[in-house]
Coordinates of C-alpha atoms in Angstrom, one line a residue:
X1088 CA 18.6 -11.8 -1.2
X1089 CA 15.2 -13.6 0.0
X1090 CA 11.7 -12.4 -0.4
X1091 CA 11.8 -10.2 3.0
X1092 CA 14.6 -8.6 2.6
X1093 CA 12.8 -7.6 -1.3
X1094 CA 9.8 -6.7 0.1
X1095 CA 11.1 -4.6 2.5
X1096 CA 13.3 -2.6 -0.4
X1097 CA 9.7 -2.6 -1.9
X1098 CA 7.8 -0.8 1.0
X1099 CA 10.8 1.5 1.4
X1100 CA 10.5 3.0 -1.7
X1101 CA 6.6 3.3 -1.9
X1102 CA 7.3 5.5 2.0
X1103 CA 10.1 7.6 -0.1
X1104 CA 7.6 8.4 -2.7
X1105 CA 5.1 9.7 0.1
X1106 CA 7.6 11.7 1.7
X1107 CA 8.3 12.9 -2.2
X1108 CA 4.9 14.0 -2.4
X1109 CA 4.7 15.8 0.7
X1110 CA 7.9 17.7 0.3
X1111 CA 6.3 19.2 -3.5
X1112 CA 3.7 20.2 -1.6
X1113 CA 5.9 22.0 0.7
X1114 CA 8.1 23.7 -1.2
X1115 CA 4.5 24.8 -2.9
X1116 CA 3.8 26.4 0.7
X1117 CA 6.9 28.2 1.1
X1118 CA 6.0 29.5 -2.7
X1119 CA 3.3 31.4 -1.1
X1120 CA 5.2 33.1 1.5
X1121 CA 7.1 35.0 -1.0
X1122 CA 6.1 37.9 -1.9
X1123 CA 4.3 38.2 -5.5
X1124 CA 5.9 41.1 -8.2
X1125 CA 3.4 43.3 -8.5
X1126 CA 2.7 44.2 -12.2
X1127 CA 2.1 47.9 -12.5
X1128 CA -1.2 48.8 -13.3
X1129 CA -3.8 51.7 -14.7
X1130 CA -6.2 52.8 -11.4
X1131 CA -9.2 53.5 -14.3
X1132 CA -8.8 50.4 -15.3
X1133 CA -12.4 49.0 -14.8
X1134 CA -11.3 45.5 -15.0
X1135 CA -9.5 45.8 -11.4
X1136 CA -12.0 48.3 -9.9
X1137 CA -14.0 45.7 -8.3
X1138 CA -15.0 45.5 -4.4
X1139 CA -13.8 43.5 -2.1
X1140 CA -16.3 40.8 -0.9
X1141 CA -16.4 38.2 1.2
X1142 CA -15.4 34.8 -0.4
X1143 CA -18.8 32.6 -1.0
X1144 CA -16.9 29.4 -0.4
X1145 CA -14.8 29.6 3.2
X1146 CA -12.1 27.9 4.2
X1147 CA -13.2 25.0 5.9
X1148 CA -15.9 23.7 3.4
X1149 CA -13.2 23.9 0.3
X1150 CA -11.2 21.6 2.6
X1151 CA -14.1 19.8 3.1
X1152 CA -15.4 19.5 0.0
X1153 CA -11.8 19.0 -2.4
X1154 CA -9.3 17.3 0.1
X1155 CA -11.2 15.6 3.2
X1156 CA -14.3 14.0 0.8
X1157 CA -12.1 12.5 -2.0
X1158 CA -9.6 11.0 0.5
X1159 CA -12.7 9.8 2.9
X1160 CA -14.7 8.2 -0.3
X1161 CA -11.3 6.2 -1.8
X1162 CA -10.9 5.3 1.8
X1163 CA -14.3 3.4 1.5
X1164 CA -14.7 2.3 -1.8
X1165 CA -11.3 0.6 -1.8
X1166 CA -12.0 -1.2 1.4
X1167 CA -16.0 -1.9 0.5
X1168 CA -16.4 -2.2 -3.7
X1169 CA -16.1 -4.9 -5.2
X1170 CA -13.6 -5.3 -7.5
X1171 CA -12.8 -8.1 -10.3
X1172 CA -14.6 -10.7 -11.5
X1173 CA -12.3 -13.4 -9.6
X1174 CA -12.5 -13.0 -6.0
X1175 CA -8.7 -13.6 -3.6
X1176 CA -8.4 -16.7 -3.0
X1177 CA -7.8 -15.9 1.0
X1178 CA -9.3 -13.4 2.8
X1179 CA -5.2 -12.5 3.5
X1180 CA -5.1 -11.6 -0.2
X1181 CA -8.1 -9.9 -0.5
X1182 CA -6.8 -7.8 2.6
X1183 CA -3.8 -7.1 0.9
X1184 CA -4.8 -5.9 -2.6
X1185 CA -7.6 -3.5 -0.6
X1186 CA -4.7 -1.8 1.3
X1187 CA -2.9 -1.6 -2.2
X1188 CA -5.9 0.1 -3.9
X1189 CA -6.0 2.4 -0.9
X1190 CA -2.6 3.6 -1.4
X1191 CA -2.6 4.1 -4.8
X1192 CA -6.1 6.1 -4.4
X1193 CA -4.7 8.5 -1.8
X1194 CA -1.1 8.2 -4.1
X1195 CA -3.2 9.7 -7.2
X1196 CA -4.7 11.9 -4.9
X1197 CA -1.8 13.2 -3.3
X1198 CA -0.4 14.1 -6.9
X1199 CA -2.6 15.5 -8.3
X1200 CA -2.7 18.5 -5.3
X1201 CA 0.8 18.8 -4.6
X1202 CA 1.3 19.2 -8.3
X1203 CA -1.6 21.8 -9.0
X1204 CA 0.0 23.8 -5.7
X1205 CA 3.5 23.6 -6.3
X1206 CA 2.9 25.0 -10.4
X1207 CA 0.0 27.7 -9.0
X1208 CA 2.1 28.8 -6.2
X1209 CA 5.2 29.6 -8.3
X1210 CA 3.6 31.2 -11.0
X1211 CA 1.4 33.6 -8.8
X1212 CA 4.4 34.7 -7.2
X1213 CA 6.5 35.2 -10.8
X1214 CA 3.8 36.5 -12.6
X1215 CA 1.9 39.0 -10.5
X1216 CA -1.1 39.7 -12.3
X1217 CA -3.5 42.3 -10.5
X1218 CA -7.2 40.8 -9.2
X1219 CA -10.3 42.1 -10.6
X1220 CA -10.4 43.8 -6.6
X1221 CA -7.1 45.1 -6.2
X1222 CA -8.1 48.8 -6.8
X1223 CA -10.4 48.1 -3.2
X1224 CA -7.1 46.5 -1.5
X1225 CA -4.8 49.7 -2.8
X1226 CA -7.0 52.2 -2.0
X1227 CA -4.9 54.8 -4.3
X1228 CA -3.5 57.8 -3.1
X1229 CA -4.0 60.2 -6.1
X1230 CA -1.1 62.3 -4.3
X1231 CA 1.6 60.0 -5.2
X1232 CA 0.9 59.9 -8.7
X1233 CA 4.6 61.5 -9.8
X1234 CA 6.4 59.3 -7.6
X1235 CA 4.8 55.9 -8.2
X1236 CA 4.5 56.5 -12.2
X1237 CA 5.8 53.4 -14.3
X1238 CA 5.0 53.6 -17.6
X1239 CA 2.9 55.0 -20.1
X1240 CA 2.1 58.1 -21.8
X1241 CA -1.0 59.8 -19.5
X1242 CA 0.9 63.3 -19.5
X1243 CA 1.5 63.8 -23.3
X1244 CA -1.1 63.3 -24.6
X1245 CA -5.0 63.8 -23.7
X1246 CA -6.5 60.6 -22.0
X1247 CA -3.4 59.1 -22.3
X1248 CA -2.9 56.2 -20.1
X1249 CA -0.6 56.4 -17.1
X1250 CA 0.9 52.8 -15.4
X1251 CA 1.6 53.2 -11.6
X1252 CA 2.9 50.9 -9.3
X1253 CA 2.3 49.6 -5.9
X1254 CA 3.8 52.6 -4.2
X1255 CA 0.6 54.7 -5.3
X1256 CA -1.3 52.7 -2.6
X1257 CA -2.4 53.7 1.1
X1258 CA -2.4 50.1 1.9
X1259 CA 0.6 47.4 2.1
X1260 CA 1.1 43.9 3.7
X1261 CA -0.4 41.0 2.9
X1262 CA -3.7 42.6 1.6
X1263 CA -1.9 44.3 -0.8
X1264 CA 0.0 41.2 -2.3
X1265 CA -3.0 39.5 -2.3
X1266 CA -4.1 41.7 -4.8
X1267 CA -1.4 40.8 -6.9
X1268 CA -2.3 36.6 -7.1
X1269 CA -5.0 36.5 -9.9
X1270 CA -3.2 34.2 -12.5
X1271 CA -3.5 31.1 -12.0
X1272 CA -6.3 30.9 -9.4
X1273 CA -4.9 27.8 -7.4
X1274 CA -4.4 26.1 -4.2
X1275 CA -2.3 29.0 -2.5
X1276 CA -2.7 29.7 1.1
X1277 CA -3.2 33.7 1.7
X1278 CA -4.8 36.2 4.3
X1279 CA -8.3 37.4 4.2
X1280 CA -9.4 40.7 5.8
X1281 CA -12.9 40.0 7.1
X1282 CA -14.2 42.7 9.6
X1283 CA -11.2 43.7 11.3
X1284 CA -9.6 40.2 11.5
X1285 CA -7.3 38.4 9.3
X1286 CA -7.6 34.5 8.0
X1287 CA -5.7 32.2 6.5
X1288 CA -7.2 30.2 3.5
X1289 CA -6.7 28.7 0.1
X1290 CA -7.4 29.9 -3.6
X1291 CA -9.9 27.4 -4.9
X1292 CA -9.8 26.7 -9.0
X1293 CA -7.1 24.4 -9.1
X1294 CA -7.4 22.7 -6.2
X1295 CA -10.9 22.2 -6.9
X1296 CA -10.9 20.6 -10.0
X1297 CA -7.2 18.6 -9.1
X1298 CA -9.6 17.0 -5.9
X1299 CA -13.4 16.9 -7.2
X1300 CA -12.3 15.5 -11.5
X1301 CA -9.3 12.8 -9.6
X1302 CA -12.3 11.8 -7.3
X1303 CA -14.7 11.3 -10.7
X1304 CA -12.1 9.5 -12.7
X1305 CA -11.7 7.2 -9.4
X1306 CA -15.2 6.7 -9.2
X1307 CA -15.8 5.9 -13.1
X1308 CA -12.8 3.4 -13.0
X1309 CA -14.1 1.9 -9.7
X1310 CA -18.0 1.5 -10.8
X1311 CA -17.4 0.8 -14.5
X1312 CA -18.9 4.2 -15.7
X1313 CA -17.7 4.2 -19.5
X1314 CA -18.7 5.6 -22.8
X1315 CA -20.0 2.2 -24.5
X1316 CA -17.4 0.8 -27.1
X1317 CA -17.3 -2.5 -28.7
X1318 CA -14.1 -4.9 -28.1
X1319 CA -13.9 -2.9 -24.4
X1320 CA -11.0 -4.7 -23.1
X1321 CA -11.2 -6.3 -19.4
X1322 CA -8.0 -7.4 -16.9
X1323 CA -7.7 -9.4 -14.1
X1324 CA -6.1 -7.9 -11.2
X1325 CA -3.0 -9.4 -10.9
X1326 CA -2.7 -9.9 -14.8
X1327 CA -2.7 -8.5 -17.8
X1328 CA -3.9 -11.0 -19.6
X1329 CA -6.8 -9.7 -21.5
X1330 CA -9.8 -12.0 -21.1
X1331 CA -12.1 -11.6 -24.5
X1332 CA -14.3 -13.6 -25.9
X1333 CA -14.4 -13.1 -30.2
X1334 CA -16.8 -10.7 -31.5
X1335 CA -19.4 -12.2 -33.3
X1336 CA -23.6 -10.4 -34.1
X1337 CA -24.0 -7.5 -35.2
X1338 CA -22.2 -4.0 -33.7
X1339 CA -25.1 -2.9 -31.6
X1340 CA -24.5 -6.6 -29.2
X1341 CA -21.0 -5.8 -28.1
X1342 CA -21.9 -3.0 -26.1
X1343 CA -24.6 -1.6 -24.0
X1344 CA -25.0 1.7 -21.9
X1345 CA -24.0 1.6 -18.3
X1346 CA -27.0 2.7 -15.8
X1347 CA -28.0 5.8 -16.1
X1348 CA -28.0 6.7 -12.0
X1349 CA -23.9 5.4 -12.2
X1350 CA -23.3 9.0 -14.5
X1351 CA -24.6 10.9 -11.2
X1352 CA -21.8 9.6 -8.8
X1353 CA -18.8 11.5 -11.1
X1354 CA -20.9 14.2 -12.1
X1355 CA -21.6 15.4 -8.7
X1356 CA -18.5 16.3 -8.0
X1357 CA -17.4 17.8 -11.1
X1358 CA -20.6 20.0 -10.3
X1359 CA -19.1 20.9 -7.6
X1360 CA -15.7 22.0 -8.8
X1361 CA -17.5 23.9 -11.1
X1362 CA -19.7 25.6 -8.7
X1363 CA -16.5 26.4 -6.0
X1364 CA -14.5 27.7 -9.3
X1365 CA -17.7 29.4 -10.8
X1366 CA -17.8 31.6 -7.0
X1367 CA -14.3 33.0 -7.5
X1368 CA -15.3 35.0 -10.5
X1369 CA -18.8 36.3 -9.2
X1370 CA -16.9 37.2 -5.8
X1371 CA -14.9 39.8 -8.3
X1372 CA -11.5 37.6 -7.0
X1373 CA -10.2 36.4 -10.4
X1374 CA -11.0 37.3 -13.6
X1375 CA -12.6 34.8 -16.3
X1376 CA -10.0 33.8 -17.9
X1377 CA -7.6 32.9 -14.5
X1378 CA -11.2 30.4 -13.8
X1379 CA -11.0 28.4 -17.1
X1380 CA -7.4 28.3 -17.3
X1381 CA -6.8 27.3 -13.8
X1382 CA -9.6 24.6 -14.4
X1383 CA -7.9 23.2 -17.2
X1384 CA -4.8 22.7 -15.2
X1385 CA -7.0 21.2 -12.3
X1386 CA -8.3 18.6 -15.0
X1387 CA -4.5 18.1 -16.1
X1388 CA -3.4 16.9 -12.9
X1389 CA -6.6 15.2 -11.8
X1390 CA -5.7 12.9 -14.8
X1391 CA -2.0 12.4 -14.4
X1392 CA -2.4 11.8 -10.7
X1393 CA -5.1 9.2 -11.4
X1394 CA -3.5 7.8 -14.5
X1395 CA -0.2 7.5 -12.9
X1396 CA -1.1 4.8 -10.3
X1397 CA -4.5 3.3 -12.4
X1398 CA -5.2 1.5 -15.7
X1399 CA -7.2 3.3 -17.8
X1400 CA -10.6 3.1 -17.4
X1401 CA -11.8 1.4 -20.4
X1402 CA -9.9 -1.7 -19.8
X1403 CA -8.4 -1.8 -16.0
X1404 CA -11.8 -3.4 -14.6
X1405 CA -11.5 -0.9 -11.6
X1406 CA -7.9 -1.7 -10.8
X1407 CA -5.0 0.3 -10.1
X1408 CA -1.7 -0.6 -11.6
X1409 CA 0.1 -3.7 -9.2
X1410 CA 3.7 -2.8 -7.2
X1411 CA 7.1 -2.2 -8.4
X1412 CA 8.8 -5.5 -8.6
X1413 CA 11.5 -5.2 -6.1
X1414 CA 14.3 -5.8 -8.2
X1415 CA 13.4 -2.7 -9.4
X1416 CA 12.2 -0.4 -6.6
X1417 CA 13.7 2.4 -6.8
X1418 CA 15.5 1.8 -10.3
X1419 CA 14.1 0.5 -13.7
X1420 CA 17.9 0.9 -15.3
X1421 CA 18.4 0.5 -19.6
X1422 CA 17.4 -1.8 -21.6
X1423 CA 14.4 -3.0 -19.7
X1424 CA 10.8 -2.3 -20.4
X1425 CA 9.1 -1.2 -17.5
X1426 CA 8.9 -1.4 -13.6
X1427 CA 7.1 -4.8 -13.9
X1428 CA 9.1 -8.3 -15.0
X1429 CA 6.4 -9.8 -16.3
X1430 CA 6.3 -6.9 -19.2
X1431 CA 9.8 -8.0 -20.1
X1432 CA 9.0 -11.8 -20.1
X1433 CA 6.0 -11.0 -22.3
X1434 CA 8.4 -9.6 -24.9
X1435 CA 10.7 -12.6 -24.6
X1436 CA 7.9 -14.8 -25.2
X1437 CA 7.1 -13.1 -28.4
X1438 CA 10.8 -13.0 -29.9
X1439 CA 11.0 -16.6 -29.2
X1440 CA 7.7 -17.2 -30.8
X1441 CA 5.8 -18.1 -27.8
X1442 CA 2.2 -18.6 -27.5
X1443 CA 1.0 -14.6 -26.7
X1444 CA -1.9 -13.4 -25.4
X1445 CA -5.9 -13.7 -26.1
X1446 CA -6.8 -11.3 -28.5
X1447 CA -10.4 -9.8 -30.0
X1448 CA -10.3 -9.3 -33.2
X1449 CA -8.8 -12.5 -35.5
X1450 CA -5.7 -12.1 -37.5
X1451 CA -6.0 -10.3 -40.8
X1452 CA -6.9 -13.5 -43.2
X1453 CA -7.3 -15.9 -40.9
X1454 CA -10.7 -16.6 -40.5
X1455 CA -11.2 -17.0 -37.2
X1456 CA -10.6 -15.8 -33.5
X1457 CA -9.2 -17.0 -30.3
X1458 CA -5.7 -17.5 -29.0
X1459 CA -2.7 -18.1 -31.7
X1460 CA 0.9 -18.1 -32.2
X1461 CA 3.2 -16.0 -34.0
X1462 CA 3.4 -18.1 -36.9
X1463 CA 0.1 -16.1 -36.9
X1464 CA 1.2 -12.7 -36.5
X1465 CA 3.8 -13.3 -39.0
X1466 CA 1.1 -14.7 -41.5
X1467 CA -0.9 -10.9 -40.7
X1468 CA 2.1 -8.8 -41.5
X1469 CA 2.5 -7.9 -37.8
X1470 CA 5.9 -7.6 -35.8
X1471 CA 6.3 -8.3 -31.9
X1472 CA 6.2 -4.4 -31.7
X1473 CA 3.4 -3.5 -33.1
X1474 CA 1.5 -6.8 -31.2
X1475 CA 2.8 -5.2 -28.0
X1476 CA 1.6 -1.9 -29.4
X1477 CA -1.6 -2.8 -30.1
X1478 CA -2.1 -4.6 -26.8
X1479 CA -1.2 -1.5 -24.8
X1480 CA -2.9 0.8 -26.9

C-alpha cells in the first residue's frame, strides 16, 4: 500500500475522531432535555430561599468569552508563533505542521468541552439537587402540604422538619426543573424567564474553566511560560530526541525566570473563568460548593484535553504531539508501544545495544556527560526500562 493510500487512512481517522467529539457533545445536549429528578426538599430551608435574579453573565458573552475566544486565539497563534528553534525547511512544511498545530489546538479544545458537557449534563439530570432559588421558581402552595409530603417527621414532633416534593409548587415546566440543576454547575443548555420571555442559555462553571484553563495551558506551552527548573528538557518538532547540553556552574545558571509580562497572557483568562464562575454564586444560582467542585472538573478536562494532543509543557518546546503513523491509524494492536513507530524502534535500539539518546545528567560513576552507549547504562545499574522511563518521565 503506497504513501497515499496511508495517508489517506491517516486523515480518515483524524475526521472520525472529530465526528467522535461532536457526537459526546451531543448526546451531552440531549442529556439536558431530560427532565432532572427532583430531590424533595424543606420550603424553610434558607439555603434554597433565594430570589430569582437575572444571570450577570448572558448568553452571548459566555460564548464569547469560553468557546469563540479560545478557538479564535489557537487559530492565530498556531498560524503566527513561532515555534522551534529549527525552522521547515520549505515553506510547504512549515504550512503543514501550522495546520497540524491547529487541529490539535481546536482537538484539545473540543475535548475538553464535550467532556465537561456530556459528565455535567448527566449528572444534573441523575442527581437533582435543588438551586439556592428554587423556593422563587416553586412558589409553594402551603395548601398542598398533605398531598405532596415526602419524608420527614414535621407532624410528630414540634419544629420537626417536613420534606415535600415538587407537587407542592404553583409552578411547573421548564422553570421548575431548572430549579432542580444545581450540582454540578456545567455547560447545560436551559430556559431563563426574563420579563415575560423565555431564553435558552448555558450553565457557566464548567464550561468556563474547561475553555478559559485549556486556553492558559495552550498559551504557556506556546510562549514557554514555566516555573524555572534546572535540566528543563527541550524537543525538536518532529523528534524526540532531547537536545541538552551537560550541566556544569553552579544550580542558580541552569535556569532563569521567564518575563514577567508572559505570566499575564494565562492568567487573564483564568481570571476570567474565575470571575464567570464567581457570578453564579452571587446570582443566588448555585451554591458554593456546586462552584468549586464544578471548577475542579473544568480544570480536570482543560488538562486532559490539552494533554491529550500536546507534550508537556516543560519539555515539548511549544509543540503538540506529531500524527498517528498510518500503519496504525485507527489501531495500535498488542505488543507495541504506542501510536508512533519510531517509539518502538527506540526500544529496539536499546535491546540491541544501540547508541540511545543525549542525556543531562552523566551516568552514575562515570565522570562525565554527553552521548553514550549501553555498555554505559549497564556500567550505572540501569535497564532499557527504566532508561525509557526516565526519558519520558
Amino acid at each position: 500500500m503506497g504513501r497515499a493510500a496511508f495517508s489517506i487512512i491517516l486523515v480518515s481517522s483524524y475526521i472520525i475522531d472529530w465526528i467522535v467529539l461532536i457526537a459526546i457533545a451531543g448526546i451531552g445536549a440531549a442529556f439536558s432535555q431530560i427532565a432532572p429528578r427532583k430531590r424533595p426538599f424543606d420550603i424553610t430551608d434558607r439555603a434554597i430561599s433565594y430570589p430569582l435574579e437575572p444571570e450577570t453573565v448572558t448568553n452571548t458573552v459566555l460564548i464569547l468569552v469560553t468557546l469563540l475566544v479560545p478557538a479564535a486565539i489557537v487559530l492565530v497563534g498556531s498560524l503566527f508563533i513561532p515555534t522551534g528553534a529549527k525552522p521547515p525547511s520549505s515553506t510547504s512544511a512549515s504550512l503543514k505542521r501550522k495546520l497540524w498545530e491547529w487541529n490539535t489546538g481546536w482537538m484539545g479544545l473540543a475535548l475538553a468541552y464535550s467532556i465537561a458537557f456530556i459528565v455535567t449534563n448527566g449528572a444534573k439530570e441523575v442527581l437533582g439537587k435543588p438551586r439556592p432559588n428554587l423556593l422563587a421558581r416553586c412558589n409553594p402552595d402551603v395548601t398542598r402540604q398533605a398531598e405532596a409530603t415526602a419524608g420527614g417527621i414535621g407532624g410528630q414532633i414540634e419544629e420537626g422538619i417536613t420534606m415535600f416534593d415538587w407537587r407542592i409548587c404553583r409552578n411547573t415546566g421548564s422553570l421548575l426543573d431548572e430549579g432542580f440543576r444545581s450540582f454540578p454547575s456545567g455547560h447545560s443548555s436551559r430556559k431563563l424567564l426574563s420579563s415575560g420571555c423565555t431564553a435558552r442559555r448555558f450553565n457557566e462553571e464548567t464550561v468556563a474553566f474547561a475553555g478559559l484553563v485549556y486556553l492558559a495551558l495552550w498559551l504557556c506551552a506556546k510562549l514557554g511560560i514555566a516555573i524555572p527548573m534546572a535540566g528543563t528538557q527541550n524537543t525538536s518538532p518532529t523528534s524526540l530526541v532531547v537536545k541538552e547540553h551537560r550541566d556544569s556552574g553552579p544550580l542558580r545558571t541552569r535556569a532563569a525566570a521567564a518575563p514577567t509580562y508572559l505570566i499575564l497572557f494565562p492568567l487573564v483568562p483564568i481570571g476570567a473563568a474565575i470571575y464567570i464562575s464567581s457570578t453564579r454564586y452571587s446570582d443566588f444560582w448555585h451554591h458554593g460548593f456546586d462552584v468549586f467542585v464544578s471548577a475542579g472538573l473544568g480544570i480536570l478536562t482543560a488538562w486532559l484535553g490539552f494533554r491529550w494532543y500536546h507534550i508537556p509543557i516543560r519539555q515539548g518546546g511549544g509543540w503538540a504531539w506529531a500524527p498517528r503513523s498510518p500503519r496504525r491509524a485507527y489501531w495500535k494492536g498488542p505488543g507495541r508501544l504506542a501510536y508512533t513507530e519510531n517509539q518502538d524502534q527506540e526500544a529496539k535500539d536499546l535491546e540491541q545495544g544501540g547508541i540511545v539518546r543525549r542525556e543531562t545528567f552523566p551516568p552514575p560513576g562515570s565522570g562525565r556527560g554527553g552521548s553514550y552507549e549501553m555498555n554505559d547504562l549497564q556500567a550505572a545499574g540501569q535497564s532499557p526500562t527504566d532508561f525509557i522511563a526516565h526519558e519520558r518521565s
